[in-house]
Amino acid sequence: MNTKEFKHKVLSLSELIFPMVARMLGNNANAEDAIQDIMIKLWDKRKQIGQHPNITGFVFLTARNYCVDMLKKKRPELNDSILQANVLDSESGQEQLEWKELNTIIEGILKKLPEQQREIMMMRDIDGFEYFEIAEVTELKVEHIRVLLSRARKQVGIELKKTYCYER
Amino acid sequence: MNDEEIEKLIEKYEAGVSTLSEEQFLFKNTEHSERTIAAWAVYVKNNKRKVPVNFNESLWDVIQIKKNRTRRFTIGLVSAAASIILLFTIPIYKIAYENHSYKQKEMLLSEAYSMLNDAEQKQAKQNVIYEDELIIIYTTSE
């Protein structure tokens, strides 16, 4: 794989994998460092990658495995200033409190989901991955992903409904 | 989009058959949706990660720096190897020269001398127009 091909086929995926890496590592700064590290490693192995039948899948999977390895070494840093800025940007104090409460509720619901379902739901709704991209990362079939996603979405809906019923 | 269409979209979403653009539309237009969808949409909005501006370009710059550093290291390594080879070659050449017989040395010297003579003859034919420390401008009859 030459420089031009690497830039076009591998480096261009950096922006796509960024949301997933940032979410998994819990911090945008860590995600930038991690992707830089991943891309340098892939650059060093560009000759082997060139012969890979599914370069996109390989890059997604490499990024995910890198994050899993990082998480094994160290827990994610959840106090991300950029994430907090998303909330502070437009909302008043009352809304911020409400959001914090909602965030805690949803985090609790997500924790109860089976790991695979939770991961797929996050990849789809938060990271904005297409089904085939999730399939590449999880090494599952698209049909199976749709089933797991449907179960997860329905479960989250049920749990949220319960929460609002209790509130009433 | 009316309530019925939103309802259908929510059904598609829950069945896992909606497209990304349909889902984005659903999360942006939560006023007609159920409260649960609205809550999830707020969670999604606040947890979305924005990609830094010119992220790909900055990554490419880092790779370029690494690439140049590797190239410089390779050039340095090759230069060092060439210098070492040269250093080893000079004594070998010297030993080979010292091993020449007196006649061989005389022949080599006379060959060198004849070359010098040629140069002198050529220089004699040169008509120097301008000369300083750096350049010499001359004409020849050739």
PDB file of C-alpha atoms in Angstrom:
ATOM      1  CA  MET A   1       0.000   0.000   0.000  1.00  0.00           C
ATOM      2  CA  ASN A   2       1.529   3.324  -1.024  1.00  0.00           C
ATOM      3  CA  THR A   3       1.222   6.691   0.752  1.00  0.00           C
ATOM      4  CA  LYS A   4      -1.737   7.863  -1.323  1.00  0.00           C
ATOM      5  CA  GLU A   5      -3.675   4.641  -0.772  1.00  0.00           C
ATOM      6  CA  PHE A   6      -2.956   4.726   2.953  1.00  0.00           C
ATOM      7  CA  LYS A   7      -4.256   8.280   3.194  1.00  0.00           C
ATOM      8  CA  HIS A   8      -7.377   7.420   1.207  1.00  0.00           C
ATOM      9  CA  LYS A   9      -8.239   3.990   2.617  1.00  0.00           C
ATOM     10  CA  VAL A  10      -6.944   4.047   6.196  1.00  0.00           C
ATOM     11  CA  LEU A  11      -6.354   7.573   7.473  1.00  0.00           C
ATOM     12  CA  SER A  12      -9.728   8.786   6.186  1.00  0.00           C
ATOM     13  CA  LEU A  13     -11.389   6.401   8.687  1.00  0.00           C
ATOM     14  CA  SER A  14      -9.950   8.330  11.665  1.00  0.00           C
ATOM     15  CA  GLU A  15     -12.914  10.689  11.861  1.00  0.00           C
ATOM     16  CA  LEU A  16     -15.304   7.735  11.663  1.00  0.00           C
ATOM     17  CA  ILE A  17     -13.702   5.817  14.515  1.00  0.00           C
ATOM     18  CA  PHE A  18     -13.229   8.918  16.686  1.00  0.00           C
ATOM     19  CA  PRO A  19     -16.684   8.860  18.396  1.00  0.00           C
ATOM     20  CA  MET A  20     -16.303   5.185  19.327  1.00  0.00           C
ATOM     21  CA  VAL A  21     -12.751   5.606  20.653  1.00  0.00           C
ATOM     22  CA  ALA A  22     -13.696   8.768  22.594  1.00  0.00           C
ATOM     23  CA  ARG A  23     -16.720   7.039  24.107  1.00  0.00           C
ATOM     24  CA  MET A  24     -14.779   3.931  25.073  1.00  0.00           C
ATOM     25  CA  LEU A  25     -11.866   5.847  26.569  1.00  0.00           C
ATOM     26  CA  GLY A  26     -14.238   8.420  28.102  1.00  0.00           C
ATOM     27  CA  ASN A  27     -12.152  11.385  27.008  1.00  0.00           C
ATOM     28  CA  ASN A  28     -11.595  13.293  23.743  1.00  0.00           C
ATOM     29  CA  ALA A  29      -7.926  14.032  24.456  1.00  0.00           C
ATOM     30  CA  ASN A  30      -7.208  10.368  25.147  1.00  0.00           C
ATOM     31  CA  ALA A  31      -9.061   9.460  21.953  1.00  0.00           C
ATOM     32  CA  GLU A  32      -6.885  11.809  19.872  1.00  0.00           C
ATOM     33  CA  ASP A  33      -3.711  10.267  21.333  1.00  0.00           C
ATOM     34  CA  ALA A  34      -5.068   6.749  20.869  1.00  0.00           C
ATOM     35  CA  ILE A  35      -6.029   7.274  17.209  1.00  0.00           C
ATOM     36  CA  GLN A  36      -2.640   8.850  16.531  1.00  0.00           C
ATOM     37  CA  ASP A  37      -1.012   5.782  18.035  1.00  0.00           C
ATOM     38  CA  ILE A  38      -3.286   3.434  16.067  1.00  0.00           C
ATOM     39  CA  MET A  39      -2.586   5.237  12.776  1.00  0.00           C
ATOM     40  CA  ILE A  40       1.187   5.183  13.327  1.00  0.00           C
ATOM     41  CA  LYS A  41       1.021   1.446  14.010  1.00  0.00           C
ATOM     42  CA  LEU A  42      -1.074   0.925  10.872  1.00  0.00           C
ATOM     43  CA  TRP A  43       1.354   3.096   8.862  1.00  0.00           C
ATOM     44  CA  ASP A  44       4.230   0.865   9.979  1.00  0.00           C
ATOM     45  CA  LYS A  45       2.262  -2.180   8.822  1.00  0.00           C
ATOM     46  CA  ARG A  46       0.913  -0.635   5.619  1.00  0.00           C
ATOM     47  CA  LYS A  47       2.526  -3.262   3.389  1.00  0.00           C
ATOM     48  CA  GLN A  48       0.674  -6.103   5.128  1.00  0.00           C
ATOM     49  CA  ILE A  49      -2.584  -4.090   5.363  1.00  0.00           C
ATOM     50  CA  GLY A  50      -2.545  -3.535   1.611  1.00  0.00           C
ATOM     51  CA  GLN A  51      -3.211  -7.228   1.076  1.00  0.00           C
ATOM     52  CA  HIS A  52      -6.064  -7.385   3.620  1.00  0.00           C
ATOM     53  CA  PRO A  53      -9.453  -8.226   2.008  1.00  0.00           C
ATOM     54  CA  ASN A  54     -11.408  -5.867   4.318  1.00  0.00           C
ATOM     55  CA  ILE A  55      -9.324  -2.833   5.235  1.00  0.00           C
ATOM     56  CA  THR A  56     -12.228  -0.862   6.773  1.00  0.00           C
ATOM     57  CA  GLY A  57     -13.182  -3.739   9.030  1.00  0.00           C
ATOM     58  CA  PHE A  58      -9.565  -4.261  10.011  1.00  0.00           C
ATOM     59  CA  VAL A  59      -9.144  -0.598  11.001  1.00  0.00           C
ATOM     60  CA  PHE A  60     -12.395  -0.559  13.026  1.00  0.00           C
ATOM     61  CA  LEU A  61     -11.452  -3.784  14.789  1.00  0.00           C
ATOM     62  CA  THR A  62      -7.890  -2.588  15.479  1.00  0.00           C
ATOM     63  CA  ALA A  63      -9.253   0.610  17.041  1.00  0.00           C
ATOM     64  CA  ARG A  64     -11.725  -1.294  19.199  1.00  0.00           C
ATOM     65  CA  ASN A  65      -9.122  -3.819  20.355  1.00  0.00           C
ATOM     66  CA  TYR A  66      -6.723  -0.979  21.141  1.00  0.00           C
ATOM     67  CA  CYS A  67      -9.387   0.624  23.360  1.00  0.00           C
ATOM     68  CA  VAL A  68     -10.149  -2.685  25.077  1.00  0.00           C
ATOM     69  CA  ASP A  69      -6.427  -3.118  25.824  1.00  0.00           C
ATOM     70  CA  MET A  70      -6.220   0.448  27.147  1.00  0.00           C
ATOM     71  CA  LEU A  71      -9.251  -0.132  29.383  1.00  0.00           C
ATOM     72  CA  LYS A  72      -7.715  -3.290  30.784  1.00  0.00           C
ATOM     73  CA  LYS A  73      -4.683  -1.256  31.809  1.00  0.00           C
ATOM     74  CA  LYS A  74      -6.593   1.778  33.061  1.00  0.00           C
ATOM     75  CA  ARG A  75     -10.210   2.738  33.783  1.00  0.00           C
ATOM     76  CA  PRO A  76     -11.691   5.431  31.490  1.00  0.00           C
ATOM     77  CA  GLU A  77     -11.670   9.054  32.650  1.00  0.00           C
ATOM     78  CA  LEU A  78     -15.287  10.094  32.763  1.00  0.00           C
ATOM     79  CA  ASN A  79     -14.829  13.738  33.748  1.00  0.00           C
ATOM     80  CA  ASP A  80     -14.545  14.908  30.165  1.00  0.00           C
ATOM     81  CA  SER A  81     -14.687  18.685  29.941  1.00  0.00           C
ATOM     82  CA  ILE A  82     -15.761  18.603  26.272  1.00  0.00           C
ATOM     83  CA  LEU A  83     -18.695  16.339  27.085  1.00  0.00           C
ATOM     84  CA  GLN A  84     -19.739  18.618  29.933  1.00  0.00           C
ATOM     85  CA  ALA A  85     -19.433  21.584  27.583  1.00  0.00           C
ATOM     86  CA  ASN A  86     -22.028  19.922  25.306  1.00  0.00           C
ATOM     87  CA  VAL A  87     -24.502  20.333  28.153  1.00  0.00           C
ATOM     88  CA  LEU A  88     -23.332  23.698  29.465  1.00  0.00           C
ATOM     89  CA  ASP A  89     -23.476  25.266  26.008  1.00  0.00           C
ATOM     90  CA  SER A  90     -27.166  25.769  25.801  1.00  0.00           C
ATOM     91  CA  GLU A  91     -28.879  24.833  29.026  1.00  0.00           C
ATOM     92  CA  SER A  92     -29.800  26.606  32.226  1.00  0.00           C
ATOM     93  CA  GLY A  93     -28.981  25.397  35.753  1.00  0.00           C
ATOM     94  CA  GLN A  94     -32.343  23.637  36.151  1.00  0.00           C
ATOM     95  CA  GLU A  95     -31.955  21.866  32.795  1.00  0.00           C
ATOM     96  CA  GLN A  96     -28.424  20.845  33.724  1.00  0.00           C
ATOM     97  CA  LEU A  97     -29.702  19.236  36.895  1.00  0.00           C
ATOM     98  CA  GLU A  98     -32.446  17.471  34.961  1.00  0.00           C
ATOM     99  CA  TRP A  99     -29.919  16.279  32.420  1.00  0.00           C
ATOM    100  CA  LYS A 100     -27.604  14.947  35.119  1.00  0.00           C
ATOM    101  CA  GLU A 101     -30.513  13.032  36.620  1.00  0.00           C
ATOM    102  CA  LEU A 102     -31.564  11.674  33.231  1.00  0.00           C
ATOM    103  CA  ASN A 103     -27.975  10.714  32.477  1.00  0.00           C
ATOM    104  CA  THR A 104     -27.714   8.758  35.737  1.00  0.00           C
ATOM    105  CA  ILE A 105     -31.034   6.986  35.027  1.00  0.00           C
ATOM    106  CA  ILE A 106     -30.050   6.015  31.481  1.00  0.00           C
ATOM    107  CA  GLU A 107     -26.555   4.928  32.517  1.00  0.00           C
ATOM    108  CA  GLY A 108     -28.233   2.656  35.081  1.00  0.00           C
ATOM    109  CA  ILE A 109     -30.573   1.202  32.440  1.00  0.00           C
ATOM    110  CA  LEU A 110     -27.704   0.639  30.000  1.00  0.00           C
ATOM    111  CA  LYS A 111     -25.657  -1.134  32.658  1.00  0.00           C
ATOM    112  CA  LYS A 112     -28.462  -3.675  33.061  1.00  0.00           C
ATOM    113  CA  LEU A 113     -28.391  -4.556  29.341  1.00  0.00           C
ATOM    114  CA  PRO A 114     -26.294  -7.500  28.125  1.00  0.00           C
ATOM    115  CA  GLU A 115     -22.852  -6.171  27.141  1.00  0.00           C
ATOM    116  CA  GLN A 116     -23.224  -6.993  23.440  1.00  0.00           C
ATOM    117  CA  GLN A 117     -26.630  -5.272  23.186  1.00  0.00           C
ATOM    118  CA  ARG A 118     -25.368  -2.213  25.049  1.00  0.00           C
ATOM    119  CA  GLU A 119     -22.287  -1.929  22.841  1.00  0.00           C
ATOM    120  CA  ILE A 120     -24.342  -2.248  19.643  1.00  0.00           C
ATOM    121  CA  MET A 121     -26.883   0.347  20.795  1.00  0.00           C
ATOM    122  CA  MET A 122     -24.107   2.807  21.672  1.00  0.00           C
ATOM    123  CA  MET A 123     -22.323   2.232  18.358  1.00  0.00           C
ATOM    124  CA  ARG A 124     -25.523   2.872  16.431  1.00  0.00           C
ATOM    125  CA  ASP A 125     -27.132   5.740  18.355  1.00  0.00           C
ATOM    126  CA  ILE A 126     -24.147   7.559  19.880  1.00  0.00           C
ATOM    127  CA  ASP A 127     -21.308   6.813  17.435  1.00  0.00           C
ATOM    128  CA  GLY A 128     -23.559   6.898  14.355  1.00  0.00           C
ATOM    129  CA  PHE A 129     -22.209   3.689  12.787  1.00  0.00           C
ATOM    130  CA  GLU A 130     -23.893   2.029   9.837  1.00  0.00           C
ATOM    131  CA  TYR A 131     -25.023  -1.580  10.367  1.00  0.00           C
ATOM    132  CA  PHE A 132     -22.200  -2.973   8.210  1.00  0.00           C
ATOM    133  CA  GLU A 133     -19.648  -1.010  10.253  1.00  0.00           C
ATOM    134  CA  ILE A 134     -21.017  -2.458  13.492  1.00  0.00           C
ATOM    135  CA  ALA A 135     -20.869  -5.882  11.839  1.00  0.00           C
ATOM    136  CA  GLU A 136     -17.189  -5.350  11.073  1.00  0.00           C
ATOM    137  CA  VAL A 137     -16.358  -4.329  14.625  1.00  0.00           C
ATOM    138  CA  THR A 138     -18.391  -7.027  16.352  1.00  0.00           C
ATOM    139  CA  GLU A 139     -17.805  -9.710  13.707  1.00  0.00           C
ATOM    140  CA  LEU A 140     -21.554 -10.478  13.711  1.00  0.00           C
ATOM    141  CA  LYS A 141     -24.020 -10.596  10.818  1.00  0.00           C
ATOM    142  CA  VAL A 142     -26.108  -7.500  10.055  1.00  0.00           C
ATOM    143  CA  GLU A 143     -29.360  -9.418  10.670  1.00  0.00           C
ATOM    144  CA  HIS A 144     -28.142 -10.494  14.088  1.00  0.00           C
ATOM    145  CA  ILE A 145     -27.149  -6.914  14.883  1.00  0.00           C
ATOM    146  CA  ARG A 146     -30.637  -5.675  13.979  1.00  0.00           C
ATOM    147  CA  VAL A 147     -32.170  -8.247  16.346  1.00  0.00           C
ATOM    148  CA  LEU A 148     -29.849  -7.331  19.230  1.00  0.00           C
ATOM    149  CA  LEU A 149     -30.370  -3.615  18.599  1.00  0.00           C
ATOM    150  CA  SER A 150     -34.133  -4.028  18.548  1.00  0.00           C
ATOM    151  CA  ARG A 151     -34.052  -5.894  21.862  1.00  0.00           C
ATOM    152  CA  ALA A 152     -31.826  -3.240  23.433  1.00  0.00           C
ATOM    153  CA  ARG A 153     -33.967  -0.329  22.210  1.00  0.00           C
ATOM    154  CA  LYS A 154     -37.170  -1.959  23.403  1.00  0.00           C
ATOM    155  CA  GLN A 155     -35.635  -2.741  26.800  1.00  0.00           C
ATOM    156  CA  VAL A 156     -34.403   0.833  27.238  1.00  0.00           C
ATOM    157  CA  GLY A 157     -37.871   2.085  26.260  1.00  0.00           C
ATOM    158  CA  ILE A 158     -39.561  -0.215  28.814  1.00  0.00           C
ATOM    159  CA  GLU A 159     -37.160   0.802  31.592  1.00  0.00           C
ATOM    160  CA  LEU A 160     -37.587   4.501  30.835  1.00  0.00           C
ATOM    161  CA  LYS A 161     -41.386   4.104  30.842  1.00  0.00           C
ATOM    162  CA  LYS A 162     -41.159   2.440  34.261  1.00  0.00           C
ATOM    163  CA  THR A 163     -39.083   5.344  35.557  1.00  0.00           C
ATOM    164  CA  TYR A 164     -41.619   7.899  34.352  1.00  0.00           C
ATOM    165  CA  CYS A 165     -44.504   5.856  35.821  1.00  0.00           C
ATOM    166  CA  TYR A 166     -42.800   5.911  39.241  1.00  0.00           C
ATOM    167  CA  GLU A 167     -42.262   9.660  38.925  1.00  0.00           C
ATOM    168  CA  ARG A 168     -45.999  10.166  38.414  1.00  0.00           C
TER     169      ARG A 168
ATOM    170  CA  MET B   1     -44.435  14.805   9.377  1.00  0.00           C
ATOM    171  CA  ASN B   2     -47.663  13.953  11.245  1.00  0.00           C
ATOM    172  CA  ASP B   3     -48.082  11.880  14.403  1.00  0.00           C
ATOM    173  CA  GLU B   4     -48.911   8.725  12.462  1.00  0.00           C
ATOM    174  CA  GLU B   5     -45.737   8.933  10.445  1.00  0.00           C
ATOM    175  CA  ILE B   6     -43.709   9.570  13.605  1.00  0.00           C
ATOM    176  CA  GLU B   7     -45.369   6.511  15.159  1.00  0.00           C
ATOM    177  CA  LYS B   8     -44.302   4.404  12.152  1.00  0.00           C
ATOM    178  CA  LEU B   9     -40.789   5.761  12.402  1.00  0.00           C
ATOM    179  CA  ILE B  10     -40.619   4.849  16.098  1.00  0.00           C
ATOM    180  CA  GLU B  11     -41.789   1.326  15.214  1.00  0.00           C
ATOM    181  CA  LYS B  12     -39.039   1.075  12.593  1.00  0.00           C
ATOM    182  CA  TYR B  13     -36.526   2.422  15.102  1.00  0.00           C
ATOM    183  CA  GLU B  14     -37.508  -0.118  17.742  1.00  0.00           C
ATOM    184  CA  ALA B  15     -37.407  -2.941  15.198  1.00  0.00           C
ATOM    185  CA  GLY B  16     -33.848  -1.952  14.241  1.00  0.00           C
ATOM    186  CA  VAL B  17     -34.712  -1.335  10.582  1.00  0.00           C
ATOM    187  CA  SER B  18     -34.557   2.471  10.420  1.00  0.00           C
ATOM    188  CA  THR B  19     -31.792   4.279   8.553  1.00  0.00           C
ATOM    189  CA  LEU B  20     -29.300   6.666  10.186  1.00  0.00           C
ATOM    190  CA  SER B  21     -31.014   9.707   8.620  1.00  0.00           C
ATOM    191  CA  GLU B  22     -34.435   8.548   9.874  1.00  0.00           C
ATOM    192  CA  GLU B  23     -32.986   8.118  13.354  1.00  0.00           C
ATOM    193  CA  GLN B  24     -31.422  11.577  13.230  1.00  0.00           C
ATOM    194  CA  PHE B  25     -34.789  13.005  12.196  1.00  0.00           C
ATOM    195  CA  LEU B  26     -36.489  11.171  15.060  1.00  0.00           C
ATOM    196  CA  PHE B  27     -34.010  12.497  17.635  1.00  0.00           C
ATOM    197  CA  LYS B  28     -34.331  16.061  16.343  1.00  0.00           C
ATOM    198  CA  ASN B  29     -38.130  16.099  16.268  1.00  0.00           C
ATOM    199  CA  THR B  30     -39.114  14.729  19.643  1.00  0.00           C
ATOM    200  CA  GLU B  31     -42.055  17.068  20.312  1.00  0.00           C
ATOM    201  CA  HIS B  32     -44.511  14.532  18.811  1.00  0.00           C
ATOM    202  CA  SER B  33     -42.706  11.446  20.162  1.00  0.00           C
ATOM    203  CA  GLU B  34     -43.171   9.509  23.353  1.00  0.00           C
ATOM    204  CA  ARG B  35     -41.398  10.796  26.440  1.00  0.00           C
ATOM    205  CA  THR B  36     -39.049   7.809  26.418  1.00  0.00           C
ATOM    206  CA  ILE B  37     -37.798   8.607  22.906  1.00  0.00           C
ATOM    207  CA  ALA B  38     -37.390  12.265  23.866  1.00  0.00           C
ATOM    208  CA  ALA B  39     -35.336  11.301  26.927  1.00  0.00           C
ATOM    209  CA  TRP B  40     -33.141   8.976  24.884  1.00  0.00           C
ATOM    210  CA  ALA B  41     -32.708  11.715  22.239  1.00  0.00           C
ATOM    211  CA  VAL B  42     -31.435  14.132  24.933  1.00  0.00           C
ATOM    212  CA  TYR B  43     -29.014  11.470  26.172  1.00  0.00           C
ATOM    213  CA  VAL B  44     -27.776  10.815  22.611  1.00  0.00           C
ATOM    214  CA  LYS B  45     -27.370  14.549  21.884  1.00  0.00           C
ATOM    215  CA  ASN B  46     -25.359  15.198  25.049  1.00  0.00           C
ATOM    216  CA  ASN B  47     -23.146  12.150  24.625  1.00  0.00           C
ATOM    217  CA  LYS B  48     -22.269  12.679  20.963  1.00  0.00           C
ATOM    218  CA  ARG B  49     -18.561  13.215  20.435  1.00  0.00           C
ATOM    219  CA  LYS B  50     -17.499  15.947  18.084  1.00  0.00           C
ATOM    220  CA  VAL B  51     -14.526  15.128  15.881  1.00  0.00           C
ATOM    221  CA  PRO B  52     -11.786  17.805  16.214  1.00  0.00           C
ATOM    222  CA  VAL B  53     -11.463  20.193  13.278  1.00  0.00           C
ATOM    223  CA  ASN B  54      -9.035  18.980  10.570  1.00  0.00           C
ATOM    224  CA  PHE B  55      -8.434  15.791  12.532  1.00  0.00           C
ATOM    225  CA  ASN B  56      -7.318  13.750   9.523  1.00  0.00           C
ATOM    226  CA  GLU B  57      -4.897  16.475   8.397  1.00  0.00           C
ATOM    227  CA  SER B  58      -3.275  16.809  11.814  1.00  0.00           C
ATOM    228  CA  LEU B  59      -2.861  13.026  11.974  1.00  0.00           C
ATOM    229  CA  TRP B  60      -1.299  13.049   8.537  1.00  0.00           C
ATOM    230  CA  ASP B  61       1.191  15.719   9.681  1.00  0.00           C
ATOM    231  CA  VAL B  62       2.241  13.500  12.598  1.00  0.00           C
ATOM    232  CA  ILE B  63       2.758  10.556  10.229  1.00  0.00           C
ATOM    233  CA  GLN B  64       4.784  12.768   7.876  1.00  0.00           C
ATOM    234  CA  ILE B  65       7.057  13.839  10.765  1.00  0.00           C
ATOM    235  CA  LYS B  66       7.583  10.175  11.671  1.00  0.00           C
ATOM    236  CA  LYS B  67       8.189   9.320   7.999  1.00  0.00           C
ATOM    237  CA  ASN B  68      10.843  12.072   7.662  1.00  0.00           C
ATOM    238  CA  ARG B  69      12.482  11.050  10.922  1.00  0.00           C
ATOM    239  CA  THR B  70      12.727   7.433   9.699  1.00  0.00           C
ATOM    240  CA  ARG B  71      14.133   8.598   6.344  1.00  0.00           C
ATOM    241  CA  ARG B  72      16.741  10.793   8.064  1.00  0.00           C
ATOM    242  CA  PHE B  73      17.710   7.897  10.326  1.00  0.00           C
ATOM    243  CA  THR B  74      18.090   5.575   7.298  1.00  0.00           C
ATOM    244  CA  ILE B  75      20.236   8.130   5.456  1.00  0.00           C
ATOM    245  CA  GLY B  76      22.410   8.574   8.568  1.00  0.00           C
ATOM    246  CA  LEU B  77      22.769   4.815   8.946  1.00  0.00           C
ATOM    247  CA  VAL B  78      23.737   4.332   5.275  1.00  0.00           C
ATOM    248  CA  SER B  79      26.227   7.228   5.493  1.00  0.00           C
ATOM    249  CA  ALA B  80      27.812   5.761   8.605  1.00  0.00           C
ATOM    250  CA  ALA B  81      28.046   2.343   6.949  1.00  0.00           C
ATOM    251  CA  ALA B  82      29.604   3.897   3.809  1.00  0.00           C
ATOM    252  CA  SER B  83      32.139   5.802   5.921  1.00  0.00           C
ATOM    253  CA  ILE B  84      33.125   2.635   7.783  1.00  0.00           C
ATOM    254  CA  ILE B  85      33.528   0.724   4.486  1.00  0.00           C
ATOM    255  CA  LEU B  86      35.678   3.568   3.134  1.00  0.00           C
ATOM    256  CA  LEU B  87      37.849   3.613   6.233  1.00  0.00           C
ATOM    257  CA  PHE B  88      38.455  -0.105   5.872  1.00  0.00           C
ATOM    258  CA  THR B  89      39.106   0.166   2.121  1.00  0.00           C
ATOM    259  CA  ILE B  90      41.940   2.748   2.393  1.00  0.00           C
ATOM    260  CA  PRO B  91      44.344   0.514   4.391  1.00  0.00           C
ATOM    261  CA  ILE B  92      43.502  -2.420   2.110  1.00  0.00           C
ATOM    262  CA  TYR B  93      44.320  -0.298  -0.950  1.00  0.00           C
ATOM    263  CA  LYS B  94      47.500   0.934   0.753  1.00  0.00           C
ATOM    264  CA  ILE B  95      48.623  -2.625   1.495  1.00  0.00           C
ATOM    265  CA  ALA B  96      47.885  -3.602  -2.128  1.00  0.00           C
ATOM    266  CA  TYR B  97      49.906  -0.617  -3.377  1.00  0.00           C
ATOM    267  CA  GLU B  98      52.845  -1.435  -1.123  1.00  0.00           C
ATOM    268  CA  ASN B  99      52.833  -4.973  -2.465  1.00  0.00           C
ATOM    269  CA  HIS B 100      53.495  -3.683  -6.032  1.00  0.00           C
ATOM    270  CA  SER B 101      56.931  -4.346  -7.475  1.00  0.00           C
ATOM    271  CA  TYR B 102      59.314  -1.465  -8.243  1.00  0.00           C
ATOM    272  CA  LYS B 103      58.512  -1.726 -11.973  1.00  0.00           C
ATOM    273  CA  GLN B 104      54.767  -1.623 -11.432  1.00  0.00           C
ATOM    274  CA  LYS B 105      55.128   1.468  -9.256  1.00  0.00           C
ATOM    275  CA  GLU B 106      57.328   3.134 -11.908  1.00  0.00           C
ATOM    276  CA  MET B 107      54.724   2.384 -14.595  1.00  0.00           C
ATOM    277  CA  LEU B 108      51.925   3.832 -12.460  1.00  0.00           C
ATOM    278  CA  LEU B 109      53.956   6.954 -11.755  1.00  0.00           C
ATOM    279  CA  SER B 110      54.838   7.506 -15.406  1.00  0.00           C
ATOM    280  CA  GLU B 111      51.182   7.040 -16.355  1.00  0.00           C
ATOM    281  CA  ALA B 112      50.203   9.657 -13.790  1.00  0.00           C
ATOM    282  CA  TYR B 113      52.948  11.968 -15.005  1.00  0.00           C
ATOM    283  CA  SER B 114      51.824  11.678 -18.639  1.00  0.00           C
ATOM    284  CA  MET B 115      48.306  12.678 -17.555  1.00  0.00           C
ATOM    285  CA  LEU B 116      49.740  15.723 -15.805  1.00  0.00           C
ATOM    286  CA  ASN B 117      51.688  16.613 -18.942  1.00  0.00           C
ATOM    287  CA  ASP B 118      48.501  16.463 -21.003  1.00  0.00           C
ATOM    288  CA  ALA B 119      46.807  18.804 -18.592  1.00  0.00           C
ATOM    289  CA  GLU B 120      49.708  21.243 -18.745  1.00  0.00           C
ATOM    290  CA  GLN B 121      49.653  21.149 -22.551  1.00  0.00           C
ATOM    291  CA  LYS B 122      45.921  21.773 -22.546  1.00  0.00           C
ATOM    292  CA  GLN B 123      46.328  24.635 -20.091  1.00  0.00           C
ATOM    293  CA  ALA B 124      48.996  26.180 -22.313  1.00  0.00           C
ATOM    294  CA  LYS B 125      46.495  26.402 -25.135  1.00  0.00           C
ATOM    295  CA  GLN B 126      43.988  28.225 -22.934  1.00  0.00           C
ATOM    296  CA  ASN B 127      43.675  31.957 -23.384  1.00  0.00           C
ATOM    297  CA  VAL B 128      42.574  33.321 -19.985  1.00  0.00           C
ATOM    298  CA  ILE B 129      40.203  36.282 -20.226  1.00  0.00           C
ATOM    299  CA  TYR B 130      39.321  36.689 -16.541  1.00  0.00           C
ATOM    300  CA  GLU B 131      40.534  35.000 -13.389  1.00  0.00           C
ATOM    301  CA  ASP B 132      39.898  35.441  -9.679  1.00  0.00           C
ATOM    302  CA  GLU B 133      39.805  33.241  -6.562  1.00  0.00           C
ATOM    303  CA  LEU B 134      36.604  31.524  -7.587  1.00  0.00           C
ATOM    304  CA  ILE B 135      36.387  31.481 -11.388  1.00  0.00           C
ATOM    305  CA  ILE B 136      38.555  31.377 -14.482  1.00  0.00           C
ATOM    306  CA  ILE B 137      37.156  32.427 -17.862  1.00  0.00           C
ATOM    307  CA  TYR B 138      39.199  31.326 -20.860  1.00  0.00           C
ATOM    308  CA  THR B 139      38.985  30.518 -24.549  1.00  0.00           C
ATOM    309  CA  THR B 140      40.586  27.542 -26.305  1.00  0.00           C
ATOM    310  CA  SER B 141      41.359  26.816 -29.923  1.00  0.00           C
ATOM    311  CA  GLU B 142      39.328  23.503 -29.784  1.00  0.00           C
TER     312      GLU B 142
END
